[in-house]
Coordinates of C-alpha atoms (C1' of nucleotides) in Angstrom, one line a residue:
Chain A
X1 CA 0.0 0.0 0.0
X2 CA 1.5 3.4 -1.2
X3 CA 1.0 5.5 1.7
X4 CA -0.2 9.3 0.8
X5 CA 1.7 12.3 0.8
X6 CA 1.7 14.0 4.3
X7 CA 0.1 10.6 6.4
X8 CA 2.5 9.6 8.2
X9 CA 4.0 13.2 9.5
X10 CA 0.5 13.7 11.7
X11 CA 1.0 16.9 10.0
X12 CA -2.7 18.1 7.4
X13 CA -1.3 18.9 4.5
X14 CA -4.3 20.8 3.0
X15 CA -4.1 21.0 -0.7
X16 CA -6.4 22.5 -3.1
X17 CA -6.1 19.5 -5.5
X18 CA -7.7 17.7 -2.9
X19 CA -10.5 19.5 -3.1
X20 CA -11.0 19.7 -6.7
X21 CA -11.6 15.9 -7.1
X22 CA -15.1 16.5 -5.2
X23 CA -17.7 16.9 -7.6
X24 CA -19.2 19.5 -6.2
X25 CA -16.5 21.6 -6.0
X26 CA -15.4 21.1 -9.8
X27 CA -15.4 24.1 -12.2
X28 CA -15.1 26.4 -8.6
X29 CA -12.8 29.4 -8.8
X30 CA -9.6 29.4 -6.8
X31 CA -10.8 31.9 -4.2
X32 CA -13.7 30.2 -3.3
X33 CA -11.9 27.0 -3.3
X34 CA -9.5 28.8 -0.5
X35 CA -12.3 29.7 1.4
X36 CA -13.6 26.7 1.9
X37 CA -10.1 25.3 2.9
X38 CA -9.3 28.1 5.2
X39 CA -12.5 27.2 7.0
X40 CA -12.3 23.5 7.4
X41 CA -9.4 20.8 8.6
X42 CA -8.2 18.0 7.5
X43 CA -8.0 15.3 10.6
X44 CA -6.8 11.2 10.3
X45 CA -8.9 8.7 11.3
X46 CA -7.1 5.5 12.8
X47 CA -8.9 2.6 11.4
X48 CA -12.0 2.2 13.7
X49 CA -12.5 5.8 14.4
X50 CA -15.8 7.6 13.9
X51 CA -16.2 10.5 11.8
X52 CA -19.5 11.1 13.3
X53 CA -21.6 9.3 15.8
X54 CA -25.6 8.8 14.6
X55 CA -27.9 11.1 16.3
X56 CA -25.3 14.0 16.7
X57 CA -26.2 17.3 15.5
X58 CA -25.0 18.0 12.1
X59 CA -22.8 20.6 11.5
X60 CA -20.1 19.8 9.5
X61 CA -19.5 18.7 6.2
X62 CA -17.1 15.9 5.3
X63 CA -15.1 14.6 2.5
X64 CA -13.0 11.6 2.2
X65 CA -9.5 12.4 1.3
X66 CA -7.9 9.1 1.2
X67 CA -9.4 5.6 2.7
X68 CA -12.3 4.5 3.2
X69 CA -15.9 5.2 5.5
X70 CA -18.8 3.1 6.4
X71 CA -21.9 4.9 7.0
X72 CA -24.3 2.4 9.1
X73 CA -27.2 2.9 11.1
X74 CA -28.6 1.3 14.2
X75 CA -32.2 0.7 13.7
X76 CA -34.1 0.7 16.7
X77 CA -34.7 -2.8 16.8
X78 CA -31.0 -3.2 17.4
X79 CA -30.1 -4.1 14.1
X80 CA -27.6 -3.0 12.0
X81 CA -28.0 -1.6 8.5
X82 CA -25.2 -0.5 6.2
X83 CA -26.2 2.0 4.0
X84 CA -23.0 2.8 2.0
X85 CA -19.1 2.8 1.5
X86 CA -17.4 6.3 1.1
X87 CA -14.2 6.3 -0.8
X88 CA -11.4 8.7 -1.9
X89 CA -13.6 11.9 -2.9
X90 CA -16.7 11.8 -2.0
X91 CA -18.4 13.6 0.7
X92 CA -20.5 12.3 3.2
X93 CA -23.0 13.5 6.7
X94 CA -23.4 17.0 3.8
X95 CA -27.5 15.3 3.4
X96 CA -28.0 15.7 7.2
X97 CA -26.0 19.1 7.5
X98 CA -27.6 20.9 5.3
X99 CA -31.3 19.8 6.1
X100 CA -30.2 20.8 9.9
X101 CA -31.2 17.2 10.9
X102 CA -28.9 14.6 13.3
X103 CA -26.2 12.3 11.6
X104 CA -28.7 9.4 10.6
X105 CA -26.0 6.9 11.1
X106 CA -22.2 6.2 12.4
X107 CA -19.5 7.0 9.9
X108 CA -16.6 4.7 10.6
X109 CA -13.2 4.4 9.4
X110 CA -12.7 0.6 7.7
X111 CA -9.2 1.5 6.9
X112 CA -7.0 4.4 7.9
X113 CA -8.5 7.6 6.3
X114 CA -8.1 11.3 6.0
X115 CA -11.3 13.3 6.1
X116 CA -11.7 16.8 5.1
X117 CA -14.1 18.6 7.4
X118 CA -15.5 22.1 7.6
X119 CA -18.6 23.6 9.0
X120 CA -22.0 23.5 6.8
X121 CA -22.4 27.9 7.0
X122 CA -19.3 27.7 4.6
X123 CA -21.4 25.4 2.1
X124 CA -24.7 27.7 2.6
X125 CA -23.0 30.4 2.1
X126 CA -20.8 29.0 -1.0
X127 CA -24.5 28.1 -2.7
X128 CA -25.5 31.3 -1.9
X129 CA -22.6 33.2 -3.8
X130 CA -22.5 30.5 -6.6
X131 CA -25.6 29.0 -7.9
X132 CA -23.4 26.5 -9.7
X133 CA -22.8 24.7 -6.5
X134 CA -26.2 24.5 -5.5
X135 CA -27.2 23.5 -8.8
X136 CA -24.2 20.7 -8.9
X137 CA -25.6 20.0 -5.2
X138 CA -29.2 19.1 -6.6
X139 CA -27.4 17.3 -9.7
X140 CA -25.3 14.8 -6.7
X141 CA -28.3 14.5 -4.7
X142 CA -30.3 13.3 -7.6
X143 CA -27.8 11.1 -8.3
X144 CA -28.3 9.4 -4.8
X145 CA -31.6 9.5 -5.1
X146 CA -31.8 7.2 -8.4
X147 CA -29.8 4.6 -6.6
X148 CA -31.5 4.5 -3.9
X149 CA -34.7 4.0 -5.9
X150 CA -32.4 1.3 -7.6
X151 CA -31.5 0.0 -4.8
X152 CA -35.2 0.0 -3.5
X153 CA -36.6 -1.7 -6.5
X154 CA -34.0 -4.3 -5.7
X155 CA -34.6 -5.4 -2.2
X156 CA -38.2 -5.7 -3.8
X157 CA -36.2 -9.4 -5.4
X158 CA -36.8 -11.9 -3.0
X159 CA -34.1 -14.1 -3.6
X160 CA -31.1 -13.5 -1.6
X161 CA -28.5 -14.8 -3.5
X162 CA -29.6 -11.7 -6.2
X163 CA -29.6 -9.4 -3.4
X164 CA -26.1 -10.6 -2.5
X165 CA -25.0 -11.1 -5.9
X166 CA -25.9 -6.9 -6.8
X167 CA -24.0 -6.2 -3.7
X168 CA -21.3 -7.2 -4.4
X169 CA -21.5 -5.9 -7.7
X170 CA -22.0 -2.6 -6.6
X171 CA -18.7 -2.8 -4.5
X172 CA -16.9 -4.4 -7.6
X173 CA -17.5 -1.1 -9.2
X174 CA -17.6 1.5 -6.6
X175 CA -14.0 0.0 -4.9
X176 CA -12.8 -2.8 -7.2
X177 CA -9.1 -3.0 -8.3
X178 CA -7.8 -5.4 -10.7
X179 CA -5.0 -7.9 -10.1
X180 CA -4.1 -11.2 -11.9
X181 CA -7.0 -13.3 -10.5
X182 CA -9.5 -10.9 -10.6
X183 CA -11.2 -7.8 -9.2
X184 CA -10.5 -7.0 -5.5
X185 CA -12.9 -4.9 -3.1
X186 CA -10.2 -3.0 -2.3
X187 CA -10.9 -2.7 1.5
X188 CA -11.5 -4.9 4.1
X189 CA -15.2 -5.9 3.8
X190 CA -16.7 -8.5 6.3
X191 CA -19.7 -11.2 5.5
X192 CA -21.4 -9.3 8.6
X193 CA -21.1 -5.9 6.5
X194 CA -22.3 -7.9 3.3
X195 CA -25.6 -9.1 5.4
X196 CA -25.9 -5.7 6.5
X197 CA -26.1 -4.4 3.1
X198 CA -28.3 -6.8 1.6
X199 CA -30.9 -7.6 4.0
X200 CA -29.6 -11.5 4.6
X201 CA -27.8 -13.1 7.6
X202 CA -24.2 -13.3 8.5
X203 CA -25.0 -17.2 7.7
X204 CA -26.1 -17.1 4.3
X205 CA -23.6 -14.7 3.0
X206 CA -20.9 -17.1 4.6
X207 CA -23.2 -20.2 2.8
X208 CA -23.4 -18.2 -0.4
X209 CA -19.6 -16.8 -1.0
X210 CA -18.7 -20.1 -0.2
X211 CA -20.6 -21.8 -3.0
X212 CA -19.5 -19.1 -5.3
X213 CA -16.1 -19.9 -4.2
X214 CA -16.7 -23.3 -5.0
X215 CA -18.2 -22.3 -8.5
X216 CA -14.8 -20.6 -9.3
X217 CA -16.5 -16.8 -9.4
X218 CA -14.9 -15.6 -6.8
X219 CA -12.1 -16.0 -4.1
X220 CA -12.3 -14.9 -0.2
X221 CA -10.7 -15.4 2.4
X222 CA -11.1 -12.8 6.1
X223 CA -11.9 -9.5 5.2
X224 CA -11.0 -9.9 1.6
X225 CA -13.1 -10.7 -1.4
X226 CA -12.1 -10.8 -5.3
X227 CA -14.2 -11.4 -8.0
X228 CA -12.6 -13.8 -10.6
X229 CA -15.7 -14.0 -13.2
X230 CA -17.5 -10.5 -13.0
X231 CA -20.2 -11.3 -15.9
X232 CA -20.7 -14.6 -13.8
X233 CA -21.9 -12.5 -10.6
X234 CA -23.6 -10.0 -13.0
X235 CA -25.5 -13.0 -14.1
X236 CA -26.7 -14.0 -11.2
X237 CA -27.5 -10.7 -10.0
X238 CA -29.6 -9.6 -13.5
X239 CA -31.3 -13.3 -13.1
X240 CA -30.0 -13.4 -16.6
X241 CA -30.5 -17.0 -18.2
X242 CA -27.1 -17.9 -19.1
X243 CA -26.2 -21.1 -17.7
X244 CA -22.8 -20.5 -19.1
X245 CA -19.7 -18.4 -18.5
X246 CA -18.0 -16.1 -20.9
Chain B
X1 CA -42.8 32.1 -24.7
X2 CA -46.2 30.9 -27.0
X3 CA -49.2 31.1 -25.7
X4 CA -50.7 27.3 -25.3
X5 CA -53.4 26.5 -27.1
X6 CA -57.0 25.4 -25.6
X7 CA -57.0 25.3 -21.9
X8 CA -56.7 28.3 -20.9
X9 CA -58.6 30.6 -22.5
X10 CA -61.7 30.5 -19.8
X11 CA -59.1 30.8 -16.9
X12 CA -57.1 34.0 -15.9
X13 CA -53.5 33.3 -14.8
X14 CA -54.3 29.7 -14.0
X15 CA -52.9 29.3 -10.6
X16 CA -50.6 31.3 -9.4
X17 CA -51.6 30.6 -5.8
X18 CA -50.8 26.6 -6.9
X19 CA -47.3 27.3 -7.6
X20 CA -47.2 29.1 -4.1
X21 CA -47.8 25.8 -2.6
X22 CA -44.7 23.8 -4.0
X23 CA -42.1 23.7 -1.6
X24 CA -39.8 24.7 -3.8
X25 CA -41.2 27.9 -4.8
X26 CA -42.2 29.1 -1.5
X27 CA -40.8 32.7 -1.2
X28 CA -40.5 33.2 -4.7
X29 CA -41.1 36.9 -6.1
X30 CA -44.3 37.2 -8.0
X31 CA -42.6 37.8 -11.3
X32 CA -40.6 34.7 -10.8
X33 CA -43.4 32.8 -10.7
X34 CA -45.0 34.6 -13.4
X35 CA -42.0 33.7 -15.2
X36 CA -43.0 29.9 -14.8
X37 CA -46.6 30.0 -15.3
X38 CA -46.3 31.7 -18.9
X39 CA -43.6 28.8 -19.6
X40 CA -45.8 26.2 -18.3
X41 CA -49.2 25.0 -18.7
X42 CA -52.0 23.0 -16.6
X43 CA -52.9 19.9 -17.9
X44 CA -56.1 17.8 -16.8
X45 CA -55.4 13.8 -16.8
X46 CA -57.9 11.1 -16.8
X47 CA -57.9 8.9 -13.9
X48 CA -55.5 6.0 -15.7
X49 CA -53.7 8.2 -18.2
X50 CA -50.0 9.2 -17.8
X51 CA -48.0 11.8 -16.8
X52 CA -44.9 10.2 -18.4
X53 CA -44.0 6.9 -19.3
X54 CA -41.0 5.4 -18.2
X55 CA -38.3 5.7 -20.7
X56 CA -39.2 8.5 -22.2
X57 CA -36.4 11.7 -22.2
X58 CA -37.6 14.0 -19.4
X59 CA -37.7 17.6 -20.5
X60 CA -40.3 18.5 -18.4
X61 CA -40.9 19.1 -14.3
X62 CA -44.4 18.6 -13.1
X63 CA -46.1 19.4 -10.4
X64 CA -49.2 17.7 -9.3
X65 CA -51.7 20.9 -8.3
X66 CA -55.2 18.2 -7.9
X67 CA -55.2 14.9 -7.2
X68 CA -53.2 11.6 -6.9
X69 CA -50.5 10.3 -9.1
X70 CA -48.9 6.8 -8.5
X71 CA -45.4 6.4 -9.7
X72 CA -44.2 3.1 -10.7
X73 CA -41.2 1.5 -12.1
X74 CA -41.1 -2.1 -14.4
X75 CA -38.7 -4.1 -13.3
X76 CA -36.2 -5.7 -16.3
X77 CA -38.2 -8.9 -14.2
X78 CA -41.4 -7.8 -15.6
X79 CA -42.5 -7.5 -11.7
X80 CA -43.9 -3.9 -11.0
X81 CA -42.7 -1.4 -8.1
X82 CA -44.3 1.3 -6.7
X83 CA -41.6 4.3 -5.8
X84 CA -44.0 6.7 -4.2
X85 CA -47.6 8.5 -4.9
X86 CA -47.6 11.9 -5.7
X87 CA -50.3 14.1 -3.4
X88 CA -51.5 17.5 -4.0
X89 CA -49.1 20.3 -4.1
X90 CA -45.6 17.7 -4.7
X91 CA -43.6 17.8 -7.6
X92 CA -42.6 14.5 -9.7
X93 CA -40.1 13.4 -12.2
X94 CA -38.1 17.0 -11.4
X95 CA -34.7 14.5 -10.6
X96 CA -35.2 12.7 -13.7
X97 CA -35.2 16.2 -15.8
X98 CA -32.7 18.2 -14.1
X99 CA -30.1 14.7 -14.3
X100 CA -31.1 14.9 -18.0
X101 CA -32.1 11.2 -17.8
X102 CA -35.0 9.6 -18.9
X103 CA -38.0 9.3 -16.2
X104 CA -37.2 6.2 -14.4
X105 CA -40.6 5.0 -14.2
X106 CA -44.6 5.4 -15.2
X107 CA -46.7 8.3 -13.5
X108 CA -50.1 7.2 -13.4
X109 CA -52.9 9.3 -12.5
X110 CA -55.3 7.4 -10.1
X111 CA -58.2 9.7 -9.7
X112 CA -58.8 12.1 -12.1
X113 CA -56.1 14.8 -11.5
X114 CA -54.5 18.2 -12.8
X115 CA -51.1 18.8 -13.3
X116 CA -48.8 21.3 -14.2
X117 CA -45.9 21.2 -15.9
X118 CA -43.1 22.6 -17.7
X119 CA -39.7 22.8 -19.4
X120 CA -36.6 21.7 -17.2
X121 CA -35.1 24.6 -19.2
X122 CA -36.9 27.0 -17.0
X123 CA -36.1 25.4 -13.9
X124 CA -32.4 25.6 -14.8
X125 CA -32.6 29.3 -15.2
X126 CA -34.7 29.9 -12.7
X127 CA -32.2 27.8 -10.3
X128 CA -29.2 30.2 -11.7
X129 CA -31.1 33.6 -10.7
X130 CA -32.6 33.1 -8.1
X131 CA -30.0 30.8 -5.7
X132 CA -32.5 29.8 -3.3
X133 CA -34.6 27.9 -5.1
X134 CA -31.9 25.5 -5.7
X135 CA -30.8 25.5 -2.2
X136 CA -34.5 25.1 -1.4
X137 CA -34.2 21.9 -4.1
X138 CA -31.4 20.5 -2.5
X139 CA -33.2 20.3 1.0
X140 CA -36.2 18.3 -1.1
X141 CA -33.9 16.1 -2.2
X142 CA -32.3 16.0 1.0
X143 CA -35.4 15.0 2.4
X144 CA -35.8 12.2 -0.2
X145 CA -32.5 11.0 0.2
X146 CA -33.9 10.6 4.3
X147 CA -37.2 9.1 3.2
X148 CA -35.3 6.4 1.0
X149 CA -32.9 5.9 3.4
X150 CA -35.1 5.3 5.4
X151 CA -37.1 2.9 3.5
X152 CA -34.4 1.0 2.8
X153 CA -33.2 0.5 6.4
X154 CA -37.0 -0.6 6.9
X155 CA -37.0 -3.0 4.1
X156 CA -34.0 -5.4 5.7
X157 CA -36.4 -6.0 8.5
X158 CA -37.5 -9.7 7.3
X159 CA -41.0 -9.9 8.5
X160 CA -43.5 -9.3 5.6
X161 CA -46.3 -8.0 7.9
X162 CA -44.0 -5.2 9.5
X163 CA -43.1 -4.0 5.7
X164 CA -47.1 -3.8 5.1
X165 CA -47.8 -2.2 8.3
X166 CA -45.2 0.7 7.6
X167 CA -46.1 0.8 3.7
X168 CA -49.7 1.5 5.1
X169 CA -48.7 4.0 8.0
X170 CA -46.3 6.0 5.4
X171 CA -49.3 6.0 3.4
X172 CA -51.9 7.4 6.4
X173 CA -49.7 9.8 7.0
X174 CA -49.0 11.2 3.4
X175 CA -52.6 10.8 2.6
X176 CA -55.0 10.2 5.8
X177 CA -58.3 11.6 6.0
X178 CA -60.5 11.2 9.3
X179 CA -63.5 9.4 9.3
X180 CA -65.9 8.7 12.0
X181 CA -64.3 5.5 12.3
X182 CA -60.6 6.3 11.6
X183 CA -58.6 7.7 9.2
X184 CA -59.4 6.9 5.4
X185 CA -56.2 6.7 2.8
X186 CA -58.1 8.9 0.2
X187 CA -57.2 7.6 -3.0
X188 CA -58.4 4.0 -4.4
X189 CA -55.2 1.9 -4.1
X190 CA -55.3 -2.0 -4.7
X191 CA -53.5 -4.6 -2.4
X192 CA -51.4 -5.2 -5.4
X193 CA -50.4 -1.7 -4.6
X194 CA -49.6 -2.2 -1.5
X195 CA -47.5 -5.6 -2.2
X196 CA -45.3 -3.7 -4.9
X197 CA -44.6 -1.0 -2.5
X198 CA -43.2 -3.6 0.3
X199 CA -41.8 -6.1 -1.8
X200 CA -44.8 -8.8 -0.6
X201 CA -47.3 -10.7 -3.0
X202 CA -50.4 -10.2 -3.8
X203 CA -51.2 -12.8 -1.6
X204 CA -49.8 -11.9 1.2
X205 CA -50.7 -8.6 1.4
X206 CA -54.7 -9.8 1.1
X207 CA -54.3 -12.4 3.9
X208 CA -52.7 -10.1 5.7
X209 CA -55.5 -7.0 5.5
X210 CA -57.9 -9.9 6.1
X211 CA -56.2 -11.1 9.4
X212 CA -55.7 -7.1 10.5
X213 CA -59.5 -6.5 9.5
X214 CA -60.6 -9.6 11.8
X215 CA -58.2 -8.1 14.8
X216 CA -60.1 -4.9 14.1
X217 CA -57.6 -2.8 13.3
X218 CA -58.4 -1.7 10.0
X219 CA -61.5 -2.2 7.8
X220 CA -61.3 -2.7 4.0
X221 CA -63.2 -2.6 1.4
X222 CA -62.3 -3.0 -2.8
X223 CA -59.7 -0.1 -2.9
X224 CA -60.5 1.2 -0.1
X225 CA -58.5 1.3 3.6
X226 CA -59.5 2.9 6.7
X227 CA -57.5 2.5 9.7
X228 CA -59.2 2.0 12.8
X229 CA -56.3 1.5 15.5
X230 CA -53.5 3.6 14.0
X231 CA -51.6 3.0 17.2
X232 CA -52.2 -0.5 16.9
X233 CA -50.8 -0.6 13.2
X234 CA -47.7 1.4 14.6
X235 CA -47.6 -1.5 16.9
X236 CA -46.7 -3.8 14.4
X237 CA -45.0 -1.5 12.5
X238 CA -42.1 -1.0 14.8
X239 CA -42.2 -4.1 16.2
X240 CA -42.9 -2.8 20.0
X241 CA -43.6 -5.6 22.8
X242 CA -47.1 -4.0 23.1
X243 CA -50.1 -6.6 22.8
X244 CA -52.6 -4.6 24.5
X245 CA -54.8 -2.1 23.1
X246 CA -54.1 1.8 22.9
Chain C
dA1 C1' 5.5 -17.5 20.4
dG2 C1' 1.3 -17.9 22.8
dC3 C1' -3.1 -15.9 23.7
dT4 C1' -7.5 -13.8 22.8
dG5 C1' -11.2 -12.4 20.5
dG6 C1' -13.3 -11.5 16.2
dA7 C1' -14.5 -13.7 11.8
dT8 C1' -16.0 -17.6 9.4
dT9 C1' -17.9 -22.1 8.5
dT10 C1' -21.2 -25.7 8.9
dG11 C1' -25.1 -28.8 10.4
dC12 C1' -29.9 -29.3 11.5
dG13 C1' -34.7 -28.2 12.1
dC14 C1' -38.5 -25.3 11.4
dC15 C1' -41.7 -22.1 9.5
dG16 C1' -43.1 -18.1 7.0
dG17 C1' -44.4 -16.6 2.7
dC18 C1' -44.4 -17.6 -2.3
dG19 C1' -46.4 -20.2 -6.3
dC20 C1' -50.2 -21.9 -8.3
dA21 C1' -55.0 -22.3 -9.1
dA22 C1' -59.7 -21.3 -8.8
dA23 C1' -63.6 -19.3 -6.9
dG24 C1' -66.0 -15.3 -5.2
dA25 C1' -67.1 -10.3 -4.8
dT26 C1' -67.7 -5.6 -6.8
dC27 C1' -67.7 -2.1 -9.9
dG28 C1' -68.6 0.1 -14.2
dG29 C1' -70.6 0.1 -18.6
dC30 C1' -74.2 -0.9 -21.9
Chain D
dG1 C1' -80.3 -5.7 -15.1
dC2 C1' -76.7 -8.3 -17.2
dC3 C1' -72.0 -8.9 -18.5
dG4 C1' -67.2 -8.5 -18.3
dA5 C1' -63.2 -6.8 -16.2
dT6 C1' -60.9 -6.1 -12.1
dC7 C1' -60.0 -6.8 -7.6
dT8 C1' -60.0 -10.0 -3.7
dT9 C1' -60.0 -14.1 -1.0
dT10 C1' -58.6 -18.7 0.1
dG11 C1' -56.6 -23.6 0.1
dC12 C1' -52.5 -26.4 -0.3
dG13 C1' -47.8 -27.7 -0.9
dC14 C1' -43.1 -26.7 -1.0
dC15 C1' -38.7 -24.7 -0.1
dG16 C1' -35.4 -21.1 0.9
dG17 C1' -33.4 -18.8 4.4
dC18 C1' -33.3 -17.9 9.4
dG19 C1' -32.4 -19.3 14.3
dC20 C1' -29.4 -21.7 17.2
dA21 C1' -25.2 -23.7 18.4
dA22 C1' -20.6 -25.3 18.1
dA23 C1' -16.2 -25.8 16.0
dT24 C1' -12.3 -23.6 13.6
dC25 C1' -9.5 -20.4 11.9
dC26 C1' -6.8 -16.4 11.7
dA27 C1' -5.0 -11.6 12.8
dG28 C1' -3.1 -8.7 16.0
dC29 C1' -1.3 -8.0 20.6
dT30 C1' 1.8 -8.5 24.5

DNA sequence: AGCTGGATTTGCGCCGGCGCAAAGATCGGC
DNA sequence: GCCGATCTTTGCGCCGGCGCAAATCCAGCT
């Protein structure tokens, strides 16, 4: 693992490039890109750390330098549900921040991160001195809106091993990174986490990757998962008819 | 822009106090609005006919000013889901046009309703004048983004009859009328309905009614659901140890 | 290296909810 | 008032996936 330019001195390092990979930000002159880094910090979080705690008032916004974040919320009846995987640019806890609402779940570190963080007034009054942003805000927010519809209209499936099948899927392509065998999630993922995205048990995930691993599509061992025949797990999870692989 | 043809030549500036009740143009100078009313136009729609069909490019925002407007989604399955109904005063398939992707699913009307609608193009601009309206969009979608969230979280919960019960409480509360016996949903809405919006059968979703109606809890008729107990529903809807009345 | 606790695997039994099929109830139209 | 189209109810059988429990395995720590 290459480590990232100013990690290890425990000093931020705030750069402006960082910034300009967040797509809401894109296009933004360099001024207001200064303001917004003048206002916020950019803090390490040790593998296990919380960015933010559910049910704490929201008022910052955050955005993933380098690592990776898992935003999961307890449900009242004790369960856990995990609602997504932040990586390398994208921002997170800005939905509950700007609607003035508590975090609506725990973000925590899977891997050793850096986090950008700076109060949600800055982004008001960003949107208010540049449309654009607020306009790029809706675009982002619709974006997460049609997959979660997506995602909706997929829990609708009953069969789990399609439920399991387009989560992984969704991981392939959000955090995959090729090697020789395959595709790698690219962070630590465990069958609990897996369950906790789809809807299933601990137990059939364990039940399911393991056939899979029998089948050839895929390799696992703790924490790690790589995909050897994507279009195989695609089929499954479209229900496609194709008995064969490709 | 043209004048359109037809509709409105009985009616004198439409509804201007219509457009005061969407969210998003709450607080909106009175020539603003003008400005959308002479882009737009109101448009009546047969109990059954569509809004838009799913597919189909999205170049327009609408904004449901009578009525009650069922949006569903065909799965590549075949199988049928229900995203959401659209009550008096909301907007629908606004994500789909400012994205600039096609509308993601069907917008039926279910009673006989009015809409009005009109080019994303004047949204757009509206958006870059006037910056609160997009902030004011991204705090709908925001509260989307909760709602699905939400939903989601709600549909890992395994038990069938607590999906019904909170498919049919979101569904009191969005569009609950009293009665003298309880509150009414006030549009006609089949148990086939209700199964695509929770993922159930058919089926199910009948046996299940049945079973609440004998308990007394709701009573039911062809299309028709009034809840007797709402307490009782929420009961089952949040799995609480309660067995006892309310 | 040894220990400890989390992560994973696996077996077994049970039951809820789907699939299928057909009858019954209502509404709306003619 | 009759007919046809929906919408709804209900019976029966089957099976997938959960619950429970125990055994292993492995990573990180001291």
């Amino acid at each position: 693992m290459a480590s990232p330019p100013g990690w290890r001195s425990g000093r931020p390092s705030p750069h402006i490039s960082a910034l300009k990979d967040i797509a809401l930000f894109k296009g933004l002159s360099e001024d207001a890109l200064q303001e917004v880094l003048a206002c916020g910090q950019t803090e390490r979080l040790a593998k296990g750390a919380l960015a933010f705690r559910q049910g704490a008032p929201a008022e910052t916004c955050h955005s993933l330098v380098h690592g990776r974040v898992k935003i999961a919320q307890t449900r009242p009846d004790g369960g856990q549900f995990v609602i997504r995987f932040i990586g390398s640019g994208e921002m997170f806890g800005s939905v509950a921040a700007l609607m003035g609402q508590p975090f609506p779940a725990d973000a925590t570190a899977v891997v050793d991160s850096i986090q950008f963080v700076w109060p949600i007034h800055v982004m008001r009054r960003l949107m208010m001195r540049h449309p654009d942003i607020a306009i790029r805000a809706t675009t982002e927010l619709g974006a997460r809106v049609q997959e979660l519809q997506s995602r909706m209209a997929e829990m609708g499936a009953t069969r789990v091993e399609q439920r399991i099948a387009r989560g992984l899927v969704r991981l392939v392509r959000q955090a995959g990174r090729r090697t020789e065998v395959g595709i790698e999630i690219d962070f630590p993922i465990t069958r609990q986490d897996l369950a906790e995205m789809t809807g299933a048990t601990l137990h059939t995930v364990s039940r399911t990757l393991a056939a899979w691993e029998a089948d050839g599509l895929i390799d696992s061992s703790r924490r790690r998962i790589t995909v050897r025949r994507p279009h195989g797990l695609v089929v499954i999870a479209e229900d496609l008819p194709g008995a064969r692989d490709d």
